[in-house]
Amino acid sequence: MDGAIVALEDIPTDSTVLFRVTDGEDEREAILVTNGDAGDGDGEIDGHSEDGRDGENDGNSADDSRAEPHVTCWLNYCQHLTHIKIDKGSGAPMRDGELVCANHGAYFDTTSGECTYGPCEGAYLTELEVSVSDGTVYLTDDEYAFVGDGPIDDDDDLTSTSNVKM
Ligand code: FES
């Protein structure tokens, strides 16, 4: 299948995986996030109830057959200042299962993409469709095609000579 991004087990549970996509015209950056244990599915999911939120989904993990982790994918641009990248190239920070934009401290729910706290509260990250098959995450979004791993290397670095033809 085209569009293989990364092995599921290689997605950290406390940070993001950065890669490049194209919409046919422009290259953009995207990030993968996983909620939960990419391992053996023993039901151990980090407690979401610690913060006292409404706890709708907190219930009994024994009951909850979420053996596979939930993987989501977002364009790597904050909704406060949309030229700002959430993952600067070495993984975005996460706190209590939420993605954090380090610039001004916006928190994003990794399931819905909604900013739950910060200057863009209520705004949503742009989601890309991904699917998991045989332990590999694939980009399955009709609007975007996978380009490669890692960040776009030509947007901040004017000293790059990688495009210079000798
Ligand atoms: S640029 Fe992300 S919170 Fe301000």
PDB file of N, CA and C and ligand atoms in Angstrom, residues 78-81 84 86 101-106 108 119-120, ligand 1:
ATOM      1  N   CYS A  78       0.144  25.533  14.276  1.00  0.00           N
ATOM      2  CA  CYS A  78      -0.708  25.975  15.377  1.00  0.00           C
ATOM      3  C   CYS A  78      -1.897  26.765  14.834  1.00  0.00           C
ATOM      4  N   GLN A  79      -2.970  26.782  15.581  1.00  0.00           N
ATOM      5  CA  GLN A  79      -4.139  27.561  15.161  1.00  0.00           C
ATOM      6  C   GLN A  79      -4.137  28.969  15.761  1.00  0.00           C
ATOM      7  N   HIS A  80      -3.134  29.277  16.568  1.00  0.00           N
ATOM      8  CA  HIS A  80      -2.995  30.649  17.069  1.00  0.00           C
ATOM      9  C   HIS A  80      -2.303  31.493  16.014  1.00  0.00           C
ATOM     10  N   LEU A  81      -1.105  31.095  15.651  1.00  0.00           N
ATOM     11  CA  LEU A  81      -0.365  31.723  14.549  1.00  0.00           C
ATOM     12  C   LEU A  81      -0.040  30.585  13.589  1.00  0.00           C
ATOM     13  N   ILE A  84       3.336  29.018  12.687  1.00  0.00           N
ATOM     14  CA  ILE A  84       4.135  28.414  13.757  1.00  0.00           C
ATOM     15  C   ILE A  84       3.928  26.901  13.782  1.00  0.00           C
ATOM     16  N   ILE A  86       4.049  23.259  15.465  1.00  0.00           N
ATOM     17  CA  ILE A  86       3.906  22.682  16.812  1.00  0.00           C
ATOM     18  C   ILE A  86       5.087  21.769  17.108  1.00  0.00           C
ATOM     19  N   CYS A 101       1.552  23.505  22.088  1.00  0.00           N
ATOM     20  CA  CYS A 101       2.339  24.428  21.268  1.00  0.00           C
ATOM     21  C   CYS A 101       3.194  25.232  22.234  1.00  0.00           C
ATOM     22  N   ALA A 102       4.500  25.074  22.119  1.00  0.00           N
ATOM     23  CA  ALA A 102       5.401  25.682  23.098  1.00  0.00           C
ATOM     24  C   ALA A 102       5.468  27.204  22.966  1.00  0.00           C
ATOM     25  N   ASN A 103       5.003  27.756  21.852  1.00  0.00           N
ATOM     26  CA  ASN A 103       5.150  29.206  21.672  1.00  0.00           C
ATOM     27  C   ASN A 103       4.366  30.016  22.705  1.00  0.00           C
ATOM     28  N   HIS A 104       3.069  29.718  22.822  1.00  0.00           N
ATOM     29  CA  HIS A 104       2.262  30.456  23.799  1.00  0.00           C
ATOM     30  C   HIS A 104       1.415  29.520  24.646  1.00  0.00           C
ATOM     31  N   GLY A 105       1.748  28.248  24.628  1.00  0.00           N
ATOM     32  CA  GLY A 105       1.135  27.321  25.566  1.00  0.00           C
ATOM     33  C   GLY A 105      -0.249  26.814  25.216  1.00  0.00           C
ATOM     34  N   ALA A 106      -0.626  26.817  23.950  1.00  0.00           N
ATOM     35  CA  ALA A 106      -1.928  26.239  23.589  1.00  0.00           C
ATOM     36  C   ALA A 106      -1.888  24.723  23.743  1.00  0.00           C
ATOM     37  N   PHE A 108      -3.863  21.109  22.722  1.00  0.00           N
ATOM     38  CA  PHE A 108      -4.775  20.546  21.737  1.00  0.00           C
ATOM     39  C   PHE A 108      -5.126  19.108  22.104  1.00  0.00           C
ATOM     40  N   PRO A 119      -4.482  30.622  23.609  1.00  0.00           N
ATOM     41  CA  PRO A 119      -4.959  31.776  22.843  1.00  0.00           C
ATOM     42  C   PRO A 119      -5.874  31.428  21.667  1.00  0.00           C
ATOM     43  N   CYS A 120      -5.905  30.174  21.261  1.00  0.00           N
ATOM     44  CA  CYS A 120      -6.800  29.795  20.153  1.00  0.00           C
ATOM     45  C   CYS A 120      -7.838  28.787  20.631  1.00  0.00           C
TER      46      CYS A 120
HETATM   47  S1  FES B   1       1.699  30.099  18.148  1.00  0.00           S
HETATM   48 FE1  FES B   1       0.905  28.315  19.148  1.00  0.00          FE
HETATM   49  S2  FES B   1       0.086  29.098  20.976  1.00  0.00           S
HETATM   50 FE2  FES B   1       0.762  30.869  19.943  1.00  0.00          FE
END
